[in-house]
């Protein structure tokens, strides 16, 4: 073997490191067993630290922060009394199942198959990666729909193009979750975070008002950074590493790259026509200022707007209706039995996911009740304040601290509700505006979403991977996403520093400095 051949076949240092991460990660217990273990750890730590004076204040109540022992008789009784509702009311469960019902019909009828083949026929293979990432970024406007829609389709699209499907899942996951705060389309996340930021700022300045789009220009520019960086990482780092992950799943029902036949094109046209009609009806009903789709203030994008609350049912209909039309035209769906079979087939593959979600829901409940997560956030913020570093280093510290806390507390709104009353008044006293603090938070919150098994949708993405590689596990997904996470965290932070240094506007009515009145 020549030296040139040896150098080609020798894995790079990065690939060897990621291989080691995958091996170690896959030796972790099954995700369900992992969360059972974490539940017991939370119980033990709550017992160990109960009664300890941490000299910290709970920002929610203004009272001394204490750890609540979850092993007392009262706490355990309460735990068992809410165990069922913890699971049945766990937000990701309903989102996934409802969306999958509609997707199941669309997949069973062949609508998704035909649609992907039509897209593939018009999209150059080398543009697939940025297309998937960008679609994932835009999917934030549909709240959590990207997790159940874009990520699995990323795998299907890459497989249909002859590329490794796990690379498609990684690219889509990077766009949907790693780039969660990079978007050029306003979403419900913007007013939700702004409201929390404003409440935190008003603790120090009761008269301050923030614009819901106070980070809009920055998040728009960030979409380009995340897309370009994600494109490079997918094609140059992640996909080459995946060459050793052989496909051994059941791939019989995945779309191939054959051109559409005449009857398929006809059915696809009718299906897309039904989509246009449906979107037209939605637009016509939402456009009037007094539309029932709007919030009380007339907004369509406010978190309280019925339209935003109905995103998942609308996604359900977006796939159900054209899937049904396609099936009827092409003859795949002839009776109601066929229609229900598509939904049943989709649900049959969700059993493992539901088992994992049950234990995640119980863990999150106990973790929240114990106050361990709040203690971690409060102590971390206090440490940054005591260091009294320059503004740029402080903001960088906020980003990295948020990224670390995000490994343990997944919800963006819940985490910011805990951190904003600490970070924002602290930074305002240093002359840093709430708008900049919020932008820093969004970077840290997004970047590490994709490497923590505690993120509620992480196990679902593992399930998507197992469709193609049956022995894929936590380690496989973590190794795939680690290059995205670390690159996003570092490059995105540097981008904010450069953006700030150039004085470019963060968003509408936003500023970098806070000047007391």
Short mmCIF file of C-alpha atoms in Angstrom, two decimals:
data_model
loop_
_atom_site.label_atom_id
_atom_site.label_comp_id
_atom_site.label_asym_id
_atom_site.label_seq_id
_atom_site.Cartn_x
_atom_site.Cartn_y
_atom_site.Cartn_z
CA UNK A 1 0.00 0.00 0.00
CA UNK A 2 1.40 3.40 -0.96
CA UNK A 3 1.87 6.26 1.50
CA UNK A 4 -0.84 8.19 -0.35
CA UNK A 5 -3.34 5.33 0.07
CA UNK A 6 -2.43 4.95 3.72
CA UNK A 7 -3.00 8.64 4.35
CA UNK A 8 -6.38 8.46 2.65
CA UNK A 9 -7.57 5.48 4.69
CA UNK A 10 -6.17 6.72 8.00
CA UNK A 11 -8.99 8.41 9.97
CA UNK A 12 -8.34 11.99 10.99
CA UNK A 13 -7.84 12.99 14.62
CA UNK A 14 -11.36 14.46 14.69
CA UNK A 15 -12.89 11.27 13.28
CA UNK A 16 -11.00 9.11 15.77
CA UNK A 17 -12.25 11.32 18.61
CA UNK A 18 -15.84 11.11 17.36
CA UNK A 19 -15.53 7.34 16.98
CA UNK A 20 -14.46 7.19 20.63
CA UNK A 21 -17.41 9.40 21.65
CA UNK A 22 -19.76 7.05 19.78
CA UNK A 23 -18.30 3.94 21.42
CA UNK A 24 -18.44 5.41 24.92
CA UNK A 25 -21.87 6.93 24.38
CA UNK A 26 -23.36 3.69 23.10
CA UNK A 27 -22.16 1.94 26.25
CA UNK A 28 -24.52 4.12 28.22
CA UNK A 29 -27.74 2.41 29.30
CA UNK A 30 -30.75 2.39 27.02
CA UNK A 31 -32.27 5.92 27.00
CA UNK A 32 -35.26 4.75 29.03
CA UNK A 33 -32.98 3.11 31.62
CA UNK A 34 -30.80 6.24 31.61
CA UNK A 35 -33.71 8.42 32.64
CA UNK A 36 -34.74 5.94 35.31
CA UNK A 37 -31.20 6.23 36.69
CA UNK A 38 -31.31 10.01 36.50
CA UNK A 39 -34.60 10.01 38.39
CA UNK A 40 -33.01 8.08 41.25
CA UNK A 41 -29.98 10.40 41.18
CA UNK A 42 -32.26 13.44 41.49
CA UNK A 43 -34.05 11.81 44.41
CA UNK A 44 -30.74 11.05 46.12
CA UNK A 45 -29.29 14.53 45.57
CA UNK A 46 -32.51 16.18 46.77
CA UNK A 47 -32.27 14.13 49.98
CA UNK A 48 -28.55 14.88 50.36
CA UNK A 49 -28.83 18.65 49.92
CA UNK A 50 -32.20 19.23 51.58
CA UNK A 51 -31.76 21.59 54.51
CA UNK A 52 -28.37 22.87 53.28
CA UNK A 53 -28.13 26.67 53.24
CA UNK A 54 -26.76 27.64 49.82
CA UNK A 55 -27.07 31.35 50.51
CA UNK A 56 -29.05 31.83 47.30
CA UNK A 57 -32.35 33.52 46.49
CA UNK A 58 -35.03 31.96 44.33
CA UNK A 59 -35.67 34.57 41.60
CA UNK A 60 -39.28 33.41 41.23
CA UNK A 61 -40.32 34.10 44.80
CA UNK A 62 -37.56 36.28 46.26
CA UNK A 63 -37.26 33.79 49.12
CA UNK A 64 -34.24 31.74 50.17
CA UNK A 65 -33.59 28.96 47.66
CA UNK A 66 -33.87 25.53 49.23
CA UNK A 67 -33.63 22.03 47.80
CA UNK A 68 -36.85 20.08 48.29
CA UNK A 69 -36.34 16.49 49.44
CA UNK A 70 -38.17 14.25 46.98
CA UNK A 71 -37.89 11.18 49.21
CA UNK A 72 -40.23 12.38 51.95
CA UNK A 73 -43.54 10.60 52.30
CA UNK A 74 -45.43 13.68 51.14
CA UNK A 75 -43.24 14.17 48.05
CA UNK A 76 -43.41 10.51 47.02
CA UNK A 77 -47.17 10.46 47.50
CA UNK A 78 -47.48 13.54 45.30
CA UNK A 79 -45.14 11.97 42.71
CA UNK A 80 -47.30 8.87 42.34
CA UNK A 81 -50.51 10.90 42.29
CA UNK A 82 -49.35 12.90 39.26
CA UNK A 83 -47.41 10.17 37.45
CA UNK A 84 -50.13 9.62 34.85
CA UNK A 85 -50.70 13.32 34.16
CA UNK A 86 -46.93 13.92 34.00
CA UNK A 87 -46.92 11.59 31.01
CA UNK A 88 -50.25 12.37 29.39
CA UNK A 89 -49.70 16.15 29.64
CA UNK A 90 -46.04 16.01 28.57
CA UNK A 91 -45.97 18.41 25.62
CA UNK A 92 -43.70 16.49 23.19
CA UNK A 93 -45.89 13.37 23.38
CA UNK A 94 -49.00 15.06 21.99
CA UNK A 95 -47.03 17.05 19.42
CA UNK A 96 -45.35 13.96 18.00
CA UNK A 97 -48.37 11.65 18.00
CA UNK A 98 -50.81 14.12 16.42
CA UNK A 99 -48.35 15.12 13.70
CA UNK A 100 -47.45 11.49 13.00
CA UNK A 101 -51.10 10.60 12.37
CA UNK A 102 -51.23 12.94 9.39
CA UNK A 103 -47.73 12.06 8.23
CA UNK A 104 -48.65 8.37 8.43
CA UNK A 105 -51.48 8.81 5.91
CA UNK A 106 -49.26 10.86 3.59
CA UNK A 107 -46.52 8.23 3.76
CA UNK A 108 -48.88 5.27 3.35
CA UNK A 109 -50.60 6.74 0.29
CA UNK A 110 -47.28 7.51 -1.41
CA UNK A 111 -47.66 11.31 -1.32
CA UNK A 112 -44.39 11.89 0.57
CA UNK A 113 -42.60 9.43 -1.71
CA UNK A 114 -43.79 11.21 -4.85
CA UNK A 115 -43.17 14.68 -3.43
CA UNK A 116 -39.59 13.87 -2.47
CA UNK A 117 -38.88 12.34 -5.87
CA UNK A 118 -40.24 15.47 -7.54
CA UNK A 119 -38.03 17.67 -5.34
CA UNK A 120 -34.99 15.49 -5.93
CA UNK A 121 -35.46 15.68 -9.68
CA UNK A 122 -35.07 19.48 -9.54
CA UNK A 123 -32.45 19.86 -6.78
CA UNK A 124 -28.73 19.35 -7.41
CA UNK A 125 -27.26 16.77 -5.04
CA UNK A 126 -24.59 19.19 -3.84
CA UNK A 127 -27.29 21.63 -2.69
CA UNK A 128 -29.19 19.06 -0.60
CA UNK A 129 -27.32 19.82 2.62
CA UNK A 130 -27.94 23.59 2.77
CA UNK A 131 -31.52 23.04 1.59
CA UNK A 132 -32.24 20.60 4.45
CA UNK A 133 -30.58 22.87 7.04
CA UNK A 134 -32.41 25.95 5.81
CA UNK A 135 -35.77 24.16 5.82
CA UNK A 136 -34.99 23.06 9.39
CA UNK A 137 -34.29 26.67 10.39
CA UNK A 138 -37.52 27.95 8.83
CA UNK A 139 -39.50 25.15 10.54
CA UNK A 140 -39.09 27.04 13.86
CA UNK A 141 -42.04 29.14 12.76
CA UNK A 142 -44.12 25.99 13.21
CA UNK A 143 -43.00 25.59 16.85
CA UNK A 144 -41.96 21.92 17.36
CA UNK A 145 -43.16 20.57 14.03
CA UNK A 146 -39.62 20.47 12.64
CA UNK A 147 -38.66 17.70 15.05
CA UNK A 148 -41.32 15.32 13.79
CA UNK A 149 -41.37 16.48 10.18
CA UNK A 150 -38.09 17.91 8.90
CA UNK A 151 -35.64 15.63 10.73
CA UNK A 152 -37.00 12.29 9.45
CA UNK A 153 -37.46 13.77 5.98
CA UNK A 154 -33.79 14.82 6.03
CA UNK A 155 -32.85 11.15 6.31
CA UNK A 156 -35.27 10.12 3.58
CA UNK A 157 -34.06 12.84 1.19
CA UNK A 158 -30.38 11.93 1.66
CA UNK A 159 -31.14 8.22 1.23
CA UNK A 160 -33.09 8.90 -1.96
CA UNK A 161 -30.10 10.87 -3.28
CA UNK A 162 -27.72 8.00 -2.61
CA UNK A 163 -26.13 9.65 0.41
CA UNK A 164 -25.95 8.39 3.99
CA UNK A 165 -29.38 9.00 5.59
CA UNK A 166 -27.89 9.66 9.04
CA UNK A 167 -26.03 12.62 7.53
CA UNK A 168 -29.41 13.98 6.40
CA UNK A 169 -30.83 13.49 9.88
CA UNK A 170 -27.80 15.26 11.36
CA UNK A 171 -28.10 18.21 8.96
CA UNK A 172 -31.83 18.55 9.65
CA UNK A 173 -31.33 18.22 13.43
CA UNK A 174 -28.61 20.90 13.26
CA UNK A 175 -31.01 23.27 11.49
CA UNK A 176 -34.12 22.52 13.56
CA UNK A 177 -32.52 22.39 17.01
CA UNK A 178 -28.91 23.56 16.82
CA UNK A 179 -29.98 26.64 14.88
CA UNK A 180 -33.14 27.13 16.92
CA UNK A 181 -32.46 30.86 17.37
CA UNK A 182 -31.38 31.51 13.78
CA UNK A 183 -34.37 32.39 11.65
CA UNK A 184 -35.35 35.06 9.13
CA UNK A 185 -39.05 34.28 9.67
CA UNK A 186 -40.57 35.66 12.91
CA UNK A 187 -41.94 32.94 15.15
CA UNK A 188 -43.76 32.50 18.44
CA UNK A 189 -40.37 32.22 20.16
CA UNK A 190 -39.64 35.92 19.57
CA UNK A 191 -42.50 37.44 21.60
CA UNK A 192 -42.22 34.67 24.19
CA UNK A 193 -38.56 35.43 24.97
CA UNK A 194 -39.14 39.18 24.69
CA UNK A 195 -41.90 39.01 27.28
CA UNK A 196 -39.65 37.18 29.73
CA UNK A 197 -36.75 39.56 29.02
CA UNK A 198 -38.96 42.60 29.58
CA UNK A 199 -40.22 41.23 32.88
CA UNK A 200 -36.63 40.65 34.00
CA UNK A 201 -35.56 44.15 32.90
CA UNK A 202 -38.49 45.76 34.73
CA UNK A 203 -37.17 44.40 38.00
CA UNK A 204 -34.55 47.15 37.69
CA UNK A 205 -36.31 49.63 35.38
CA UNK A 206 -40.14 49.44 35.65
CA UNK A 207 -40.59 51.69 32.61
CA UNK A 208 -38.48 49.77 30.10
CA UNK A 209 -40.28 48.25 27.08
CA UNK A 210 -38.71 45.81 24.58
CA UNK A 211 -39.80 45.12 21.00
CA UNK A 212 -40.83 41.49 20.28
CA UNK A 213 -38.46 41.56 17.26
CA UNK A 214 -35.54 43.03 19.22
CA UNK A 215 -33.20 40.30 17.88
CA UNK A 216 -34.68 39.97 14.39
CA UNK A 217 -31.77 41.36 12.32
CA UNK A 218 -29.26 39.30 14.26
CA UNK A 219 -31.23 36.05 13.97
CA UNK A 220 -31.69 36.70 10.24
CA UNK A 221 -27.95 37.08 9.73
CA UNK A 222 -27.36 34.07 12.00
CA UNK A 223 -29.41 31.90 9.66
CA UNK A 224 -26.74 32.38 7.00
CA UNK A 225 -23.95 31.53 9.45
CA UNK A 226 -25.68 28.38 10.72
CA UNK A 227 -26.55 27.20 7.20
CA UNK A 228 -23.04 27.70 5.84
CA UNK A 229 -21.29 26.22 8.87
CA UNK A 230 -23.71 23.30 9.04
CA UNK A 231 -23.17 22.62 5.33
CA UNK A 232 -19.39 22.40 5.79
CA UNK A 233 -19.60 20.19 8.89
CA UNK A 234 -22.12 17.79 7.32
CA UNK A 235 -20.21 17.26 4.08
CA UNK A 236 -16.62 17.41 5.36
CA UNK A 237 -16.77 15.92 8.87
CA UNK A 238 -19.99 14.06 9.69
CA UNK A 239 -20.80 12.22 6.45
CA UNK A 240 -17.24 10.86 5.95
CA UNK A 241 -17.32 9.49 9.52
CA UNK A 242 -20.65 7.76 8.84
CA UNK A 243 -19.15 5.61 6.10
CA UNK A 244 -18.54 2.89 8.72
CA UNK A 245 -22.18 2.91 9.86
CA UNK A 246 -23.70 0.28 7.58
CA UNK A 247 -27.40 0.47 6.75
CA UNK A 248 -29.14 -2.59 8.18
CA UNK A 249 -32.66 -1.31 8.90
CA UNK A 250 -35.87 -2.05 7.03
CA UNK A 251 -35.55 0.28 4.04
CA UNK A 252 -38.15 -1.40 1.85
CA UNK A 253 -40.69 1.40 2.12
CA UNK A 254 -38.27 4.29 1.52
CA UNK A 255 -38.52 6.21 -1.74
CA UNK A 256 -36.23 5.44 -4.66
CA UNK A 257 -35.03 7.84 -7.31
CA UNK A 258 -37.11 6.58 -10.23
CA UNK A 259 -38.77 9.36 -12.27
CA UNK A 260 -42.45 9.97 -11.60
CA UNK A 261 -44.86 8.18 -13.90
CA UNK A 262 -47.79 9.97 -15.52
CA UNK A 263 -50.40 8.71 -13.05
CA UNK A 264 -48.13 9.73 -10.13
CA UNK A 265 -47.66 13.22 -11.54
CA UNK A 266 -51.43 13.56 -11.94
CA UNK A 267 -52.09 12.46 -8.37
CA UNK A 268 -49.34 14.76 -7.08
CA UNK A 269 -50.84 17.74 -8.92
CA UNK A 270 -54.26 17.11 -7.35
CA UNK A 271 -52.67 16.68 -3.92
CA UNK A 272 -50.73 19.94 -4.21
CA UNK A 273 -53.87 21.67 -5.47
CA UNK A 274 -55.61 20.59 -2.25
CA UNK A 275 -52.70 22.09 -0.27
CA UNK A 276 -53.06 25.41 -2.11
CA UNK A 277 -56.81 25.46 -1.45
CA UNK A 278 -56.26 24.67 2.23
CA UNK A 279 -53.60 27.37 2.65
CA UNK A 280 -55.85 29.84 0.81
CA UNK A 281 -58.70 29.13 3.21
CA UNK A 282 -56.34 29.54 6.17
CA UNK A 283 -54.97 32.83 4.82
CA UNK A 284 -58.45 34.20 4.05
CA UNK A 285 -59.72 33.32 7.52
CA UNK A 286 -56.62 34.68 9.32
CA UNK A 287 -56.20 37.92 7.34
CA UNK A 288 -59.06 40.00 8.84
CA UNK A 289 -57.95 42.02 11.85
CA UNK A 290 -60.82 40.57 13.89
CA UNK A 291 -60.02 36.98 12.87
CA UNK A 292 -60.49 34.38 15.58
CA UNK A 293 -57.03 33.08 14.67
CA UNK A 294 -55.47 36.23 16.16
CA UNK A 295 -54.51 37.04 19.73
CA UNK A 296 -56.36 39.71 21.68
CA UNK A 297 -53.89 42.35 20.48
CA UNK A 298 -54.47 41.34 16.84
CA UNK A 299 -51.16 39.52 16.44
CA UNK A 300 -50.89 36.26 14.51
CA UNK A 301 -47.42 35.39 15.81
CA UNK A 302 -47.92 36.00 19.51
CA UNK A 303 -47.54 32.89 21.60
CA UNK A 304 -51.14 33.26 22.79
CA UNK A 305 -52.57 33.50 19.25
CA UNK A 306 -54.87 30.54 18.40
CA UNK A 307 -52.98 30.21 15.10
CA UNK A 308 -49.71 29.54 16.94
CA UNK A 309 -51.43 27.14 19.32
CA UNK A 310 -52.92 25.28 16.33
CA UNK A 311 -49.67 24.73 14.44
CA UNK A 312 -49.46 21.00 15.13
CA UNK A 313 -53.11 20.28 14.16
CA UNK A 314 -52.51 22.36 11.02
CA UNK A 315 -49.44 20.26 10.24
CA UNK A 316 -51.64 17.20 10.77
CA UNK A 317 -54.10 18.51 8.16
CA UNK A 318 -51.29 19.68 5.87
CA UNK A 319 -50.29 16.04 5.40
CA UNK A 320 -53.59 14.31 5.98
CA UNK A 321 -55.56 16.12 3.25
CA UNK A 322 -53.04 15.87 0.36
CA UNK A 323 -52.10 12.36 1.47
CA UNK A 324 -55.74 11.36 1.28
CA UNK A 325 -56.25 13.10 -2.07
CA UNK A 326 -53.13 11.48 -3.52
CA UNK A 327 -54.19 8.05 -2.29
CA UNK A 328 -57.69 8.42 -3.72
CA UNK A 329 -56.47 9.59 -7.15
CA UNK A 330 -53.76 6.96 -7.48
CA UNK A 331 -55.94 4.19 -6.05
CA UNK A 332 -53.88 3.34 -2.95
CA UNK A 333 -56.70 4.46 -0.65
CA UNK A 334 -60.05 2.94 -1.63
CA UNK A 335 -61.86 2.47 1.67
CA UNK A 336 -61.84 3.93 5.19
CA UNK A 337 -59.87 0.86 6.24
CA UNK A 338 -56.95 1.95 4.05
CA UNK A 339 -57.14 5.45 5.49
CA UNK A 340 -56.95 4.18 9.09
CA UNK A 341 -54.24 1.67 8.22
CA UNK A 342 -51.90 4.52 7.32
CA UNK A 343 -52.37 6.10 10.74
CA UNK A 344 -52.04 2.74 12.50
CA UNK A 345 -48.79 1.97 10.70
CA UNK A 346 -47.33 5.29 11.82
CA UNK A 347 -48.36 4.66 15.43
CA UNK A 348 -46.93 1.11 15.44
CA UNK A 349 -43.42 2.52 15.21
CA UNK A 350 -43.86 4.90 18.14
CA UNK A 351 -43.96 2.35 20.97
CA UNK A 352 -40.30 2.73 21.94
CA UNK A 353 -40.60 6.51 21.85
CA UNK A 354 -43.58 6.44 24.22
CA UNK A 355 -41.70 4.26 26.71
CA UNK A 356 -38.82 6.75 26.76
CA UNK A 357 -41.17 9.72 27.06
CA UNK A 358 -42.85 8.20 30.10
CA UNK A 359 -39.62 8.13 32.06
CA UNK A 360 -38.43 11.51 30.77
CA UNK A 361 -41.67 13.09 31.97
CA UNK A 362 -41.18 11.64 35.47
CA UNK A 363 -37.54 12.77 35.60
CA UNK A 364 -38.36 16.33 34.51
CA UNK A 365 -41.10 16.57 37.12
CA UNK A 366 -38.80 15.43 39.95
CA UNK A 367 -35.94 17.65 38.73
CA UNK A 368 -38.21 20.68 38.68
CA UNK A 369 -39.75 19.96 42.08
CA UNK A 370 -36.32 19.50 43.69
CA UNK A 371 -35.04 22.99 42.67
CA UNK A 372 -31.67 21.47 41.68
CA UNK A 373 -31.84 23.08 38.23
CA UNK A 374 -32.64 26.51 39.68
CA UNK A 375 -29.72 26.23 42.11
CA UNK A 376 -27.38 25.44 39.23
CA UNK A 377 -28.59 28.49 37.27
CA UNK A 378 -28.42 30.90 40.23
CA UNK A 379 -24.96 29.85 41.34
CA UNK A 380 -23.59 30.01 37.80
CA UNK A 381 -24.90 33.54 37.27
CA UNK A 382 -23.57 34.68 40.64
CA UNK A 383 -20.13 33.35 39.73
CA UNK A 384 -20.08 35.44 36.53
CA UNK A 385 -21.15 38.55 38.42
CA UNK A 386 -18.42 38.15 41.01
CA UNK A 387 -15.73 37.90 38.32
CA UNK A 388 -16.54 41.44 37.06
CA UNK A 389 -14.97 40.86 33.64
CA UNK A 390 -15.11 43.18 30.56
CA UNK A 391 -18.43 43.31 28.72
CA UNK A 392 -17.36 41.10 25.79
CA UNK A 393 -15.96 38.40 28.07
CA UNK A 394 -19.04 38.61 30.30
CA UNK A 395 -21.36 38.10 27.32
CA UNK A 396 -19.21 35.18 26.19
CA UNK A 397 -19.48 33.74 29.69
CA UNK A 398 -23.28 34.13 29.57
CA UNK A 399 -23.35 32.19 26.28
CA UNK A 400 -21.20 29.33 27.55
CA UNK A 401 -23.00 29.16 30.91
CA UNK A 402 -26.35 29.03 29.12
CA UNK A 403 -25.02 26.27 26.86
CA UNK A 404 -23.94 24.29 29.93
CA UNK A 405 -27.23 24.76 31.77
CA UNK A 406 -29.05 23.79 28.59
CA UNK A 407 -27.58 20.30 28.98
CA UNK A 408 -29.77 19.88 32.06
CA UNK A 409 -32.78 22.17 31.52
CA UNK A 410 -34.16 21.75 28.00
CA UNK A 411 -37.12 24.13 27.76
CA UNK A 412 -36.08 27.47 26.23
CA UNK A 413 -38.89 29.42 27.88
CA UNK A 414 -38.57 27.75 31.29
CA UNK A 415 -34.80 28.23 31.33
CA UNK A 416 -35.00 31.89 30.30
CA UNK A 417 -37.73 32.45 32.87
CA UNK A 418 -35.21 31.31 35.49
CA UNK A 419 -32.16 33.07 34.06
CA UNK A 420 -33.60 36.37 32.81
CA UNK A 421 -34.41 37.75 36.30
CA UNK A 422 -30.75 37.08 37.18
CA UNK A 423 -28.84 37.83 33.98
CA UNK A 424 -30.70 40.87 32.71
CA UNK A 425 -30.68 43.07 35.85
CA UNK A 426 -27.07 42.00 36.47
CA UNK A 427 -26.00 42.99 32.95
CA UNK A 428 -28.06 46.20 33.00
CA UNK A 429 -26.04 47.27 36.04
CA UNK A 430 -22.94 46.74 33.88
CA UNK A 431 -24.43 48.89 31.09
CA UNK A 432 -25.40 45.95 28.83
CA UNK A 433 -28.88 46.08 27.30
CA UNK A 434 -31.56 43.39 27.72
CA UNK A 435 -31.60 43.04 23.90
CA UNK A 436 -27.94 41.97 23.83
CA UNK A 437 -28.38 39.71 26.85
CA UNK A 438 -31.28 37.96 25.10
CA UNK A 439 -29.25 37.50 21.91
CA UNK A 440 -26.42 35.94 23.94
CA UNK A 441 -28.85 33.64 25.68
CA UNK A 442 -30.30 32.46 22.36
CA UNK A 443 -26.87 31.37 21.10
CA UNK A 444 -26.09 29.29 24.17
CA UNK A 445 -29.60 27.87 24.29
CA UNK A 446 -29.47 26.70 20.66
CA UNK A 447 -25.95 25.36 20.35
CA UNK A 448 -26.07 22.53 22.89
CA UNK A 449 -29.64 21.35 22.24
CA UNK A 450 -28.30 18.71 19.88
CA UNK A 451 -25.92 16.91 22.27
CA UNK A 452 -28.02 16.47 25.41
CA UNK A 453 -30.17 13.36 25.90
CA UNK A 454 -32.21 15.46 28.35
CA UNK A 455 -33.70 17.41 25.43
CA UNK A 456 -37.19 15.83 25.08
CA UNK A 457 -36.89 15.23 21.34
CA UNK A 458 -33.39 13.73 21.49
CA UNK A 459 -34.66 10.15 21.98
CA UNK A 460 -37.02 10.63 19.03
CA UNK A 461 -34.06 11.48 16.78
CA UNK A 462 -32.30 8.32 18.04
CA UNK A 463 -35.38 6.38 16.90
CA UNK A 464 -35.18 8.05 13.47
CA UNK A 465 -31.53 6.94 13.21
CA UNK A 466 -32.40 3.36 14.18
CA UNK A 467 -34.64 3.12 11.14
CA UNK A 468 -31.46 2.99 9.05
CA UNK A 469 -28.80 1.71 11.50
CA UNK A 470 -30.42 -0.59 14.04
CA UNK A 471 -27.63 -0.37 16.63
CA UNK A 472 -27.58 3.44 16.63
CA UNK A 473 -27.81 4.85 20.11
CA UNK A 474 -27.15 7.92 22.23
CA UNK A 475 -23.45 7.72 21.42
CA UNK A 476 -24.08 7.57 17.68
CA UNK A 477 -26.24 10.69 17.70
CA UNK A 478 -23.99 12.58 20.13
CA UNK A 479 -20.90 11.83 18.02
CA UNK A 480 -22.74 13.03 14.90
CA UNK A 481 -23.91 16.26 16.49
CA UNK A 482 -20.89 17.20 18.62
CA UNK A 483 -19.03 18.89 15.71
CA UNK A 484 -22.14 20.98 14.98
CA UNK A 485 -22.62 21.92 18.64
CA UNK A 486 -19.05 22.99 19.35
CA UNK A 487 -18.69 24.82 16.03
CA UNK A 488 -21.99 26.66 16.45
CA UNK A 489 -21.10 27.64 20.02
CA UNK A 490 -17.69 29.06 19.09
CA UNK A 491 -18.32 30.54 15.64
CA UNK A 492 -21.74 31.96 16.55
CA UNK A 493 -20.23 33.62 19.65
CA UNK A 494 -17.45 35.14 17.55
CA UNK A 495 -20.07 36.28 15.05
CA UNK A 496 -21.98 38.09 17.81
CA UNK A 497 -18.79 39.77 18.96
CA UNK A 498 -18.04 40.94 15.39
CA UNK A 499 -21.66 41.99 14.85
CA UNK A 500 -21.52 43.97 18.08
CA UNK A 501 -18.15 45.46 17.22
CA UNK A 502 -19.46 46.71 13.87
CA UNK A 503 -22.49 48.26 15.58
CA UNK A 504 -24.97 46.48 13.32
CA UNK A 505 -28.58 46.66 14.58
CA UNK A 506 -29.72 43.70 16.66
CA UNK A 507 -33.38 44.17 15.82
CA UNK A 508 -36.28 46.56 15.95
CA UNK A 509 -35.89 49.29 18.60
CA UNK A 510 -32.93 47.39 20.05
CA UNK A 511 -29.64 48.61 21.50
CA UNK A 512 -26.39 47.22 22.87
CA UNK A 513 -26.07 49.56 25.85
CA UNK A 514 -28.39 50.25 28.73
CA UNK A 515 -28.43 53.84 29.90
CA UNK A 516 -30.54 54.45 33.04
CA UNK A 517 -33.08 57.24 32.75
#
